[in-house]
Coordinates of C-alpha atoms in Angstrom, one line a residue:
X1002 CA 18.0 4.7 32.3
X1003 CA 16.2 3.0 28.8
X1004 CA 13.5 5.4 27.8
X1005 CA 11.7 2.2 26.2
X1006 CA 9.9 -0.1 27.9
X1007 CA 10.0 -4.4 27.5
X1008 CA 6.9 -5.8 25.4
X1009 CA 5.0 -6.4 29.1
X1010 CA 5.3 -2.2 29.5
X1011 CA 3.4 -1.5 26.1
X1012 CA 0.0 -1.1 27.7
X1013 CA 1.7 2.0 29.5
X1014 CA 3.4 3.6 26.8
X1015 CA 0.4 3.3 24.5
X1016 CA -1.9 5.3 26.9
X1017 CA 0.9 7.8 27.1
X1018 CA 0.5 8.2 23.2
X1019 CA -3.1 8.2 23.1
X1020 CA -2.6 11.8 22.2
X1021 CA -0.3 11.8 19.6
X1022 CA -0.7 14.7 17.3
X1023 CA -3.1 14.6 14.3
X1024 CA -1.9 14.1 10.7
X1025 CA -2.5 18.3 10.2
X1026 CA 0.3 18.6 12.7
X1027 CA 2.1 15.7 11.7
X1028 CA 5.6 16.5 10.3
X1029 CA 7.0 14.9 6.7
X1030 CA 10.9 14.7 6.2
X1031 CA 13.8 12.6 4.3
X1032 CA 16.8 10.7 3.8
X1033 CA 20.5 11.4 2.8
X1034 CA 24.0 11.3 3.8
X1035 CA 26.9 13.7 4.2
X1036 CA 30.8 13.3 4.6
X1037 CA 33.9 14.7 4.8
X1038 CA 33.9 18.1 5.9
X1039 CA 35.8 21.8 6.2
X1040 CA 34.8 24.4 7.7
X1041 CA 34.7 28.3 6.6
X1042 CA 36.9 30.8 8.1
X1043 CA 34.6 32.3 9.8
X1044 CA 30.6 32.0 10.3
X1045 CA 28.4 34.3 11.8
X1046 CA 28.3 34.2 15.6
X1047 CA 24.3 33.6 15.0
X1048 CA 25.0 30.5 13.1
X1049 CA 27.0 29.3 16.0
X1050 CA 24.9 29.8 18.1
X1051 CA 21.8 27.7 16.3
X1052 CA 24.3 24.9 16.4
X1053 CA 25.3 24.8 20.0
X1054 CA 21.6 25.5 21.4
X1055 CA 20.5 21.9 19.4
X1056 CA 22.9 20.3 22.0
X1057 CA 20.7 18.1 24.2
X1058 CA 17.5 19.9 22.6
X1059 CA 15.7 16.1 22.5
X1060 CA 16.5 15.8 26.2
X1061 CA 13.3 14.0 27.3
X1062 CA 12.2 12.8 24.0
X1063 CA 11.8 9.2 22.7
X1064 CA 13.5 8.5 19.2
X1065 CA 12.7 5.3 17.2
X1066 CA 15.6 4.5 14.7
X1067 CA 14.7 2.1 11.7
X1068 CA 17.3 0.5 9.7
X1069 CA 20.8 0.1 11.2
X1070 CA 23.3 0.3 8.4
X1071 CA 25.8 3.7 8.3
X1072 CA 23.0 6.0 8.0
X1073 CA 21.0 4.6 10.8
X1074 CA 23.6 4.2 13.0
X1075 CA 24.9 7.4 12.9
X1076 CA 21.3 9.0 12.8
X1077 CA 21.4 6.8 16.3
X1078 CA 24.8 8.4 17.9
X1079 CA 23.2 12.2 16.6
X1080 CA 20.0 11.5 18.6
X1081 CA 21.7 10.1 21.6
X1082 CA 24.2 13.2 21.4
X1083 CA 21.0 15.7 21.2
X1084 CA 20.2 14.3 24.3
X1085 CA 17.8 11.6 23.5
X1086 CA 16.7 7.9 24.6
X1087 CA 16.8 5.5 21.6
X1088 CA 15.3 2.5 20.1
X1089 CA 17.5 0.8 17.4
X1090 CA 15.7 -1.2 15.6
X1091 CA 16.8 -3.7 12.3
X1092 CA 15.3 -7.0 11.0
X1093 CA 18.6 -8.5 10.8
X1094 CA 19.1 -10.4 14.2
X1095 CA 22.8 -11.4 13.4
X1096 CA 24.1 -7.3 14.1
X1097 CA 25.9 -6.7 17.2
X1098 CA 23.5 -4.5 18.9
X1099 CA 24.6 -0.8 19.3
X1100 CA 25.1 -1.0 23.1
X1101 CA 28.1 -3.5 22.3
X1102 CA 29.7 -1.2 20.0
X1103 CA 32.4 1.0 21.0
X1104 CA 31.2 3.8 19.4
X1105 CA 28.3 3.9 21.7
X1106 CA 30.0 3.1 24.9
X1107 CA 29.2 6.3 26.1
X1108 CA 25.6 6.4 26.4
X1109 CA 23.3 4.6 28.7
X1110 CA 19.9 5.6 27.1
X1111 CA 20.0 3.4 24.6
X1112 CA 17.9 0.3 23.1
X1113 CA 18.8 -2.2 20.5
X1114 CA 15.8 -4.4 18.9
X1115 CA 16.5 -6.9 16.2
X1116 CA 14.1 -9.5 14.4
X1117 CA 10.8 -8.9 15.3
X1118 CA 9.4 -5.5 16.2
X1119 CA 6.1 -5.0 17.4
X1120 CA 4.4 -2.0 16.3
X1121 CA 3.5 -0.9 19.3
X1122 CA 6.9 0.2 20.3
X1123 CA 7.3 2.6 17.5
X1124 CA 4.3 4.4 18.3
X1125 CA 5.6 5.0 22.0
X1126 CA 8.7 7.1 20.6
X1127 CA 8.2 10.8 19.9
X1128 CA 10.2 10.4 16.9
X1129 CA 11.2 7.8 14.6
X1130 CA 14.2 8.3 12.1
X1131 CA 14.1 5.9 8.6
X1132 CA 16.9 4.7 7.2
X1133 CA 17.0 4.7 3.3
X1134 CA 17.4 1.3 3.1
X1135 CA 14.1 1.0 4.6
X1136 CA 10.8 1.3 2.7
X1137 CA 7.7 3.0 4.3
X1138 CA 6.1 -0.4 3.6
X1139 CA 7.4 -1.8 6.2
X1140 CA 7.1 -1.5 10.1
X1141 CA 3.6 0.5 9.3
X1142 CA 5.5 3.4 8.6
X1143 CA 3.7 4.5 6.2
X1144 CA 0.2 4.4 8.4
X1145 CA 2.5 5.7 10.9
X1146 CA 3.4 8.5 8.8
X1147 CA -0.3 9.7 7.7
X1148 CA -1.3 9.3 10.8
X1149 CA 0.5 11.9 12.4
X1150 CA 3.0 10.6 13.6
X1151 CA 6.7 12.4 13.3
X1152 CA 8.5 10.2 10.5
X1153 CA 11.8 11.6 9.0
X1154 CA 14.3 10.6 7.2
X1155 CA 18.0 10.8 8.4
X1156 CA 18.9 13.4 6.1
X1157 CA 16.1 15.7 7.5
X1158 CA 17.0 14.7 11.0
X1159 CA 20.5 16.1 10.3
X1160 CA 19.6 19.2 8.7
X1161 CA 17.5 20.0 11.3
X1162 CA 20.9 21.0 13.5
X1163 CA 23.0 22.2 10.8
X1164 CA 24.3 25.9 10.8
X1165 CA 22.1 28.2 8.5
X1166 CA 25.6 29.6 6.7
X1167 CA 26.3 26.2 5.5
X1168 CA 25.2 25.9 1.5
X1169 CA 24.0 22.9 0.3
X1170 CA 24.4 21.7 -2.9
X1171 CA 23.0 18.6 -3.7
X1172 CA 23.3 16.1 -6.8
X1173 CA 20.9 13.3 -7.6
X1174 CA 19.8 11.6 -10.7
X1175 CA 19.6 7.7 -11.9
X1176 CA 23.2 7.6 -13.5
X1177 CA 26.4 9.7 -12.5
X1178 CA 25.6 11.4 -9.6
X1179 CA 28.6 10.3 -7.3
X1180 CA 31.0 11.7 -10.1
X1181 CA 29.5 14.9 -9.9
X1182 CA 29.5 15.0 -6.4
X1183 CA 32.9 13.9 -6.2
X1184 CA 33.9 17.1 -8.9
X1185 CA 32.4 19.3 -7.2
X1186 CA 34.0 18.3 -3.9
X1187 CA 37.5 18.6 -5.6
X1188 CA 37.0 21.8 -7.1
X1189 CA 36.1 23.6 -4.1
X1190 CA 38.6 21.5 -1.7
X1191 CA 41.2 22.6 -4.4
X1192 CA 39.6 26.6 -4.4
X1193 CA 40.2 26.7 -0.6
X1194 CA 36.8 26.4 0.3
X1195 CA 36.0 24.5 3.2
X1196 CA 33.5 21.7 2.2
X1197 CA 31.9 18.4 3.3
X1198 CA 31.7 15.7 0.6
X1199 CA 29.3 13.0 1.3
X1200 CA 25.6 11.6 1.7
X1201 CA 24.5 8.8 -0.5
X1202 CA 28.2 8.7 -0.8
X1203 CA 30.6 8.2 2.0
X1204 CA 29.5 9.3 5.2
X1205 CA 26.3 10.2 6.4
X1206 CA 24.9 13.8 7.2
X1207 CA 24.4 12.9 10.5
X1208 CA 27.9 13.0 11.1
X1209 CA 28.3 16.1 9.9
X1210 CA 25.5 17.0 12.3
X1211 CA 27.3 15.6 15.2
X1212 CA 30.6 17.0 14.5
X1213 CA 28.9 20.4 14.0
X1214 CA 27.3 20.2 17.7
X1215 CA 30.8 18.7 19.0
X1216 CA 32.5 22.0 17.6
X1217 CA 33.9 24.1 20.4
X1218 CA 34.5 26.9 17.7
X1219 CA 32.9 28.1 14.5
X1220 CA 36.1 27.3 13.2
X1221 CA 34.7 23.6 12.8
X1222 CA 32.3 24.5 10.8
X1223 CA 32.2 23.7 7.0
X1224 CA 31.2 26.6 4.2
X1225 CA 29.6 24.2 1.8
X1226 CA 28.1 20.7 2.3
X1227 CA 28.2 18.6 -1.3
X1228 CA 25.4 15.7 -0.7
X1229 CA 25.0 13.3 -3.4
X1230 CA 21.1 11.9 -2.7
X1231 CA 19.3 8.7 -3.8
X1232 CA 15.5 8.8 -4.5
X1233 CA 15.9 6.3 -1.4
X1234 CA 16.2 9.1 0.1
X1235 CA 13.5 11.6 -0.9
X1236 CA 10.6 9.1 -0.2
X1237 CA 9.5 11.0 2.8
X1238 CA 8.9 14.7 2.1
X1239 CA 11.9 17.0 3.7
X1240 CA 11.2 20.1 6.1
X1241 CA 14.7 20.9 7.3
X1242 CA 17.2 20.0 3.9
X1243 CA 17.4 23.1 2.2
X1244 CA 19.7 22.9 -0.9
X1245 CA 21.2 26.2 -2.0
X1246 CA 22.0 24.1 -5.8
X1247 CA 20.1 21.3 -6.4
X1248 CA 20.5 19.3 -9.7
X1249 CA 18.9 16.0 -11.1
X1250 CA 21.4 15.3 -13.4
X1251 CA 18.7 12.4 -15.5
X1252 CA 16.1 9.9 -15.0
X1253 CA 16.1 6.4 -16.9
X1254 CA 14.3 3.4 -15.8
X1255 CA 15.3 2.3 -12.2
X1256 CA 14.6 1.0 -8.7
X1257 CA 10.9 0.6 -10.0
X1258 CA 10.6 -2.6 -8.0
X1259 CA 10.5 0.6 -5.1
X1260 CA 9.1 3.0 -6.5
X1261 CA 6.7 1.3 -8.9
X1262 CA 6.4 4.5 -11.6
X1263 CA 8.4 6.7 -13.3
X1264 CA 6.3 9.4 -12.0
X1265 CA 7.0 8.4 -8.6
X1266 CA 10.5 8.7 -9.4
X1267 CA 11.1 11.6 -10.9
X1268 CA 8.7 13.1 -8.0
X1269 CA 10.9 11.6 -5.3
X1270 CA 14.1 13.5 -7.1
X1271 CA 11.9 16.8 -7.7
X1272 CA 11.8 16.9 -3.6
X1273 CA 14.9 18.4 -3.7
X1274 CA 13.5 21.4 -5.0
X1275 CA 10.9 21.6 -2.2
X1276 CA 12.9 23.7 0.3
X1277 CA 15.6 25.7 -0.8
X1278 CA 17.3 28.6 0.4
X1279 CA 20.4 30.9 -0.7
X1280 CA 20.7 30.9 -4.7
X1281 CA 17.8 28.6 -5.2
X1282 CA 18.9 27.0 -8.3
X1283 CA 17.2 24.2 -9.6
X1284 CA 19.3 22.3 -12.3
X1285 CA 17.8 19.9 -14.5
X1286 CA 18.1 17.9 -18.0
X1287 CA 16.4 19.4 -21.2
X1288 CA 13.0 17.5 -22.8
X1289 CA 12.5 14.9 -19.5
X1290 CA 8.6 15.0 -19.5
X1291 CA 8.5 13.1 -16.1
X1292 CA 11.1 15.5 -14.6
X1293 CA 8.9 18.7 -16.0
X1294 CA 5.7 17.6 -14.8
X1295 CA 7.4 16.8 -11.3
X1296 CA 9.0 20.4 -11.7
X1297 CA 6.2 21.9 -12.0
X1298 CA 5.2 21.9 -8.2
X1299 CA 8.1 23.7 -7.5
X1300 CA 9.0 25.9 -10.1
X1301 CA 8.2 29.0 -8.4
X1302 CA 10.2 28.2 -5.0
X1303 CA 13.3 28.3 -7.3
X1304 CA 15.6 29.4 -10.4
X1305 CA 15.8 26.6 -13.1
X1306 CA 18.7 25.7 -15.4
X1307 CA 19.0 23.3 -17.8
X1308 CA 21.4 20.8 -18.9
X1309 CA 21.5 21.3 -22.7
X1310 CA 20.0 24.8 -22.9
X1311 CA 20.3 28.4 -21.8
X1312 CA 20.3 29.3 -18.9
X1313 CA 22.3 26.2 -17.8
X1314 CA 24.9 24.4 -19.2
X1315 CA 25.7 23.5 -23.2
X1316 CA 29.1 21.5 -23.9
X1317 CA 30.3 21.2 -27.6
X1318 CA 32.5 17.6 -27.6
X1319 CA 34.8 18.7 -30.7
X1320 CA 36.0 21.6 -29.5
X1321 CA 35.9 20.3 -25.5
X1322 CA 34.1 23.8 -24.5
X1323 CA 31.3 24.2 -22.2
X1324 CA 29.2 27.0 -21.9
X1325 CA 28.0 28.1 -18.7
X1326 CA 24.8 30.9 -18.1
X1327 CA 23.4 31.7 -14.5
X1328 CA 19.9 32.1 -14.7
X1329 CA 20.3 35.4 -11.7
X1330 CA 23.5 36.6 -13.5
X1331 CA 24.1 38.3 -17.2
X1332 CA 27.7 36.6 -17.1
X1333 CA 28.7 33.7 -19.5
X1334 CA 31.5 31.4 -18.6
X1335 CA 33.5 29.2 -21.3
X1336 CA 35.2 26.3 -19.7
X1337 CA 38.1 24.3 -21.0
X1338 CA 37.2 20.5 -21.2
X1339 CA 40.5 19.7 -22.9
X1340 CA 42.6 19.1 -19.7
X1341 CA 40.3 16.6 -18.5
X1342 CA 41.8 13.3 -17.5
X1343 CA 38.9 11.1 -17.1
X1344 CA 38.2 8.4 -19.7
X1345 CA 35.1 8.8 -21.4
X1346 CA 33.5 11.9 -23.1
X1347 CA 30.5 11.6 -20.7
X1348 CA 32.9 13.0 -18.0
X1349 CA 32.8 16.4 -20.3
X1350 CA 29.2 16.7 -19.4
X1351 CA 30.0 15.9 -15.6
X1352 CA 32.6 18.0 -15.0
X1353 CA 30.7 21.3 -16.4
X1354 CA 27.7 20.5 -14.0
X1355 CA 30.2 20.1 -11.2
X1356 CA 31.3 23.6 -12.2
X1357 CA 28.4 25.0 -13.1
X1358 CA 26.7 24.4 -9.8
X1359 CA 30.2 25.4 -8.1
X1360 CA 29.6 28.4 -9.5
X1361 CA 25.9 28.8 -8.7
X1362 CA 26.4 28.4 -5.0
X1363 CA 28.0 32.5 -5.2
X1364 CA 31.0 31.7 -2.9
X1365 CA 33.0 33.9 -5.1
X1366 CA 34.6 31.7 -7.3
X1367 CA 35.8 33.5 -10.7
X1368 CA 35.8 31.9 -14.5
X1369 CA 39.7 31.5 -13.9
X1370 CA 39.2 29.7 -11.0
X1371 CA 36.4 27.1 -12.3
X1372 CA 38.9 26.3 -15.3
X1373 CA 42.2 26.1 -13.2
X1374 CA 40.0 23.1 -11.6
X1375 CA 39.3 20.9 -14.7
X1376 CA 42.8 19.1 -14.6
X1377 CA 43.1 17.9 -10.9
X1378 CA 39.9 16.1 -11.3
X1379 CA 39.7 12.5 -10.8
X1380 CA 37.5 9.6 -11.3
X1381 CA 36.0 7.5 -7.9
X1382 CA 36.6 4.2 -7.9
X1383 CA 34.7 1.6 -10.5
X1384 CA 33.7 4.3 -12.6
X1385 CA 35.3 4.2 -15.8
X1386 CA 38.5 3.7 -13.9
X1387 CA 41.6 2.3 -16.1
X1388 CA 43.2 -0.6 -14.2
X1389 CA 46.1 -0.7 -16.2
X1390 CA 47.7 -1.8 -19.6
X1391 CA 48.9 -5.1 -19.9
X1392 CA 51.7 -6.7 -21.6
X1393 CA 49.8 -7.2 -24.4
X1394 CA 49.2 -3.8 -24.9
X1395 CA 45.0 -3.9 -23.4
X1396 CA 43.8 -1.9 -21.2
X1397 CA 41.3 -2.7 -18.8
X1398 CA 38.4 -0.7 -17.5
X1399 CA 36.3 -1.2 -14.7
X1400 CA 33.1 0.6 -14.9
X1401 CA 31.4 -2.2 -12.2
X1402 CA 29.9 1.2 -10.9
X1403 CA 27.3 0.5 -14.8
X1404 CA 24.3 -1.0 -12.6
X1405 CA 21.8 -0.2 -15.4
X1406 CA 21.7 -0.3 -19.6
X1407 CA 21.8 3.7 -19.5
X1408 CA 25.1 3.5 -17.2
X1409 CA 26.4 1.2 -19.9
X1410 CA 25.3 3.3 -23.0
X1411 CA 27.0 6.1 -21.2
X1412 CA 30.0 4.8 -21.2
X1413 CA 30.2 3.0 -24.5
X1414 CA 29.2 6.6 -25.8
X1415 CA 32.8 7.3 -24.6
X1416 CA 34.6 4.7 -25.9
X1417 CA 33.6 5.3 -29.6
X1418 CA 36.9 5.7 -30.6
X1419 CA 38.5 2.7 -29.2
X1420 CA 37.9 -1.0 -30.0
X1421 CA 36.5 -2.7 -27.1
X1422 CA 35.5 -6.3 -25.7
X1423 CA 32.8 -5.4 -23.4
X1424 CA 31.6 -7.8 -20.5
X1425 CA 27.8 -7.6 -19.5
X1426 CA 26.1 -9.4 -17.1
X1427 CA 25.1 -10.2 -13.3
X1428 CA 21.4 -9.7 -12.1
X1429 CA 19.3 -7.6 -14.7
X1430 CA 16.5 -4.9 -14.4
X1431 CA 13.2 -5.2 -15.8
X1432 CA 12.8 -1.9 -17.3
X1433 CA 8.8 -2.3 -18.5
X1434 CA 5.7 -4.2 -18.0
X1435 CA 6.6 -6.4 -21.1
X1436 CA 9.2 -7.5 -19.4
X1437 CA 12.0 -5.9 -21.5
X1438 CA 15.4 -5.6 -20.0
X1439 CA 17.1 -2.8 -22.4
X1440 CA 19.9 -4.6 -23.6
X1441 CA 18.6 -3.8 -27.4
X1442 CA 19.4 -0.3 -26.8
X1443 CA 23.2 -1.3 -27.3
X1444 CA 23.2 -3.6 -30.3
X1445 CA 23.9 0.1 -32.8
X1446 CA 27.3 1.0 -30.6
X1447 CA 28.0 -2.7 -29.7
X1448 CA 28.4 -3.8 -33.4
X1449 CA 31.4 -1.3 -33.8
X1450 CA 33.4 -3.0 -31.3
X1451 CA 35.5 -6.2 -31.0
X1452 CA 33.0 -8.9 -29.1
X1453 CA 31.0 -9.5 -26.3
X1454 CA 31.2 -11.8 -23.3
X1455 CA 27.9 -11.9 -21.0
X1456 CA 28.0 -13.7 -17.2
X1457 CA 25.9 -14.2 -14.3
X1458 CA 22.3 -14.8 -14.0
X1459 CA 21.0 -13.1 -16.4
X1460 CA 24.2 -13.9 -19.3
X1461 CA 21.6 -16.2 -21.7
X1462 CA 19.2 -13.6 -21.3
X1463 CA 21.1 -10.7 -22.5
X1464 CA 22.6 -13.4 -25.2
X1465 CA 19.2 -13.7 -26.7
X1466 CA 18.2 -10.1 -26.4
X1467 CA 21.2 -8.8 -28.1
X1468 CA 21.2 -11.5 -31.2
X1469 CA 17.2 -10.9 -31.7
X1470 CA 18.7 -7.1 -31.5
X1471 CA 21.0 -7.4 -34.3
X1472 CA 24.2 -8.0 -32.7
X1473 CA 27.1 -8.9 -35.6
X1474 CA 30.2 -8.7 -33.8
X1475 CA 31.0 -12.4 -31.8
X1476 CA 28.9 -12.7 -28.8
X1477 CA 30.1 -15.4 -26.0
X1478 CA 28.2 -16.6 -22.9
X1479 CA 30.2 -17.0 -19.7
X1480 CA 29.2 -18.9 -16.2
X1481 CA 31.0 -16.1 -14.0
X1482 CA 33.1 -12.8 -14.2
X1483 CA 36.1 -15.2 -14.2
X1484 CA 35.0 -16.9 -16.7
X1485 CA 34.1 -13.9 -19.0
X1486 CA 37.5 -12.2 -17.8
X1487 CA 39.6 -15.2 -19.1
X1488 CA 37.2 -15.0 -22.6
X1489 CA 37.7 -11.7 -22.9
X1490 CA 41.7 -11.9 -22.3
X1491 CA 41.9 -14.2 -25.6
X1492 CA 39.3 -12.5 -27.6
X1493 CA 41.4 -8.8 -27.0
X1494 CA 43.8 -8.0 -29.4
X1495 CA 47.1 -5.3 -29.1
X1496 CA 45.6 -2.0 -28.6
X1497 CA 42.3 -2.9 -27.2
X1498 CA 39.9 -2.2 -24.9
X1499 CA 38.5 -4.7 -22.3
X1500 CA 35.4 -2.9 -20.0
X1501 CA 33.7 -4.3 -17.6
X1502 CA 30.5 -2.1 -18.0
X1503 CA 27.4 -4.5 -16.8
X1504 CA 24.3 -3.0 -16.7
X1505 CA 22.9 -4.9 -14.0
X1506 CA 22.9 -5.5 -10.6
X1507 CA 25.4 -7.6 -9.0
X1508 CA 23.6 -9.5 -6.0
X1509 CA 23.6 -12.8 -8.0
X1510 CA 27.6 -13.1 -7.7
X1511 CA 28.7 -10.0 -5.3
X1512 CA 28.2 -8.2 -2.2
X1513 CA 27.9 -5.2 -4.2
X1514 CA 29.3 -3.5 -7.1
X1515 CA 32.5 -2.5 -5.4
X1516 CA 32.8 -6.1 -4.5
X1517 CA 32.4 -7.0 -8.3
X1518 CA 34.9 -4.3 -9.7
X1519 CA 37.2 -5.6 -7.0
X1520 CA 37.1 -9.2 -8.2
X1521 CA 37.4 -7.7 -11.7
X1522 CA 40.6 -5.6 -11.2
X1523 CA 42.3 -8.6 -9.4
X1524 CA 41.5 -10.8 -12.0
X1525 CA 42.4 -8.3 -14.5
X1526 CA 45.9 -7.9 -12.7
X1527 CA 46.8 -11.6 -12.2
X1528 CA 48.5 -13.4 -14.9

């Protein structure tokens, strides 16, 4: 049986909605993503049971999903497996629709709509589940939302069946947030606690939702759930994700073509602070004015540390030390940076957040512990990653992951010791109303390097920017990345650096940025 009726059935299905609940009763969520998970040794029987009573608890119920990319789709299989009927909907009408995929093979109630939706057939579900990707301008959802009418994000959709044991500790901000994520993951993977690693990267908390109702003991149950979250994702206001750490690592100009301000930013990252349970610690960067003001609606649901102060987190470089204060405990924890493989002194700072909010979730890890973690860390993927060293004696980075100037500066900041030809380009960010895209802000640390090649769409613009800015080292413009790969290979001398760190987008030449560090490290590799 499909729950959802053809276009010709509307009439019917809006008369069964006339009396949809009013916008007091309405309900406000958000949107994340979860993945791989581990499971404590053993949770309360009461959590269990919360889990396996959410099985087929939407049996009955109408659930609109918007947006059919891995969050969607898997906020789609956890709605069928709670017993729902489902609506799929995505504008892209060249997706196999989810009835054909295997993955779905299973369930009859289900509805795929691409192209063209009519409004009326969202207002006929009970729910309807956003993904990220989506913004509440489109599909009315934002009148929808308003109105009354139960909008949630798939990370609020998810949470709403996990186990109450699990802590959450979730890690957002404009620049490094997957690294973190991806520490804290490995410290507590290699501590022996049992932990899903995911959200905004990798999988998405849905699946952790349905593997969670699947379980046939609470032996599949995971202790802690590490979510790295986009601002994407905290557009609609959460009811359900209830972070037991929650950090906002920094906010720089970003994804304003979304969010328009930078006080709708930093509000969308300050959501995370909204509903928290457990240890309640709120983890933030000294002196950001948006970030305090946005703080300031929560402050008093949660325990705040800062990044650069006390409580919280202060890292002297020279001597590679961090220092690490609890707000709710009188101990101080020194940890040893030094054995720290990741290039880059940034990845100092990353690290003792990862083990600071470790720490913070109280799942009795000791100071010995946290430190014993520092040298199995490594870096994902396009992230400061070393490709290799050539015959030449250059080795290559590939920081593709460097989507904006700040990215960039970051990493620079880490190479100050090394001689460098930097490649900069693809599709830039306009970071103000005057039109500025940021590039100035590098001439100081670019000058001490060995040149400059710039590519892509925006190459002549960053050109210009960067010789109005001052630039004195040689500066050369490229058509393409393999273009400014083969510049760069002949302006590299023995001992060098060549980083691919672009500070923009890469839509102009790329799928995405993975795509782009891909390209980059097989160019860097052939001969």
């Amino acid at each position: 049986m499909i729950c959802f009726p053809s276009l010709p059935g509307l009439l019917y299905y809006s008369f069964l909605t006339a009396t949809k609940p009013s916008a007091e009763m309405g309900a406000s969520f958000l949107s994340l993503s979860l993945a791989q998970a581990q499971i404590p040794s053993s949770p309360p029987a009461s959590a269990f049971r919360r889990v396996r009573s959410s099985v087929e608890d939407l049996k009955g119920q109408r659930v609109a999903v918007v947006g059919l990319g891995a969050s969607g789709r898997a906020a789609a299989r956890l709605a069928l497996a709670r017993g729902a009927c489902v609506l799929a909907i995505d504008k892209n009408e060249e997706l196999v629709p989810l009835e054909n995929d295997p993955l779905f093979a299973e369930y009859a109630d289900l509805q795929t709509n691409l192209g063209y939706c009519n409004d009326m057939l969202l207002e006929s579900a009970d729910r309807i589940v956003v993904s990220p990707g989506v913004p509440l301008e489109e599909y009315g959802l934002s009148n929808l939302l308003h109105s009354g009418w139960q909008v949630m994000s798939e990370l609020d959709f998810a949470a709403e069946v996990l186990p109450q044991n699990i802590k959450v500790l979730a890690v957002t901000g404009t620049n490094g947030k997957s690294t973190v994520t991806s520490f804290a993951g490995q410290m507590l993977h290699h501590l022996g606690i049992e932990t899903f690693v995911g959200g905004n990267l990798g999988r998405p908390l849905s699946d952790a939702a349905i593997q969670c109702l699947q379980s046939s003991s609470g032996r599949d149950i995971c202790q802690v759930a590490v979510v790295e979250v986009s601002s994407y994702q905290m557009e609609i206001p959460i009811k359900y994700f209830s972070p037991a750490v929650a950090v906002v690592l920094n906010l720089t100009p970003d994804h304003l073509e979304r969010h328009k301000t930078m006080q709708n930013y930093a509000a969308m990252k300050c959501r995370l602070f909204s509903h928290m349970k457990h240890s309640k610690l709120a983890v933030l960067p000294v002196g950001n004015h948006y970030l305090n003001e946005a703080l300031s609606s929560h402050a008093n649901r949660c325990n705040v540390a800062w990044i650069g102060d006390h409580p919280g987190i202060k890292i002297d470089i020279e001597t590679k030390v961090a220092i690490l204060s609890i707000p709710t405990s009188e101990s101080v924890t020194r940890l040893q940076l030094g054995s720290l493989k990741a290039i880059g002194t940034h990845n100092y700072g990353n690290a003792a957040v990862a083990a600071f909010s470790v720490l913070g979730l109280d799942v009795g890890i000791d100071t010995d512990s946290i430190n014993s973690t520092v040298e199995i860390l490594s870096i994902l993927p396009h992230r400061m990653q070393v490709v290799f060293m050539d015959a030449h004696g250059v080795t290559w980075v590939d920081d593709s992951k460097a989507t904006n100037v700040e990215s960039t500066y970051t990493g620079l900041m880490g190479l100050k010791d090394h001689k460098a030809v930097i490649l900069l380009g693809g599709l830039a960010k306009v970071l103000s109303s005057e039109g500025s895209n940021g590039f100035e802000q590098l001439v100081e640390l670019l000058n001490h390097h060995r040149g400059v090649i710039t590519f892509g769409s925006s190459g002549a613009m960053i050109q210009k920017t960067l010789g109005d800015g001052g630039l004195s080292i040689p500066c050369v413009r490229a058509v393409n990345l393999e273009e400014a790969v083969n510049c760069a290979r002949s302006m590299a001398r023995h001992g060098d650096t060549i980083l691919l760190s672009p500070g923009c987008a890469s839509f102009d030449e790329f799928r995405n940025f993975e795509h782009r560090g891909k390209v980059f490290q097989e160019l860097a590799l052939s001969l």
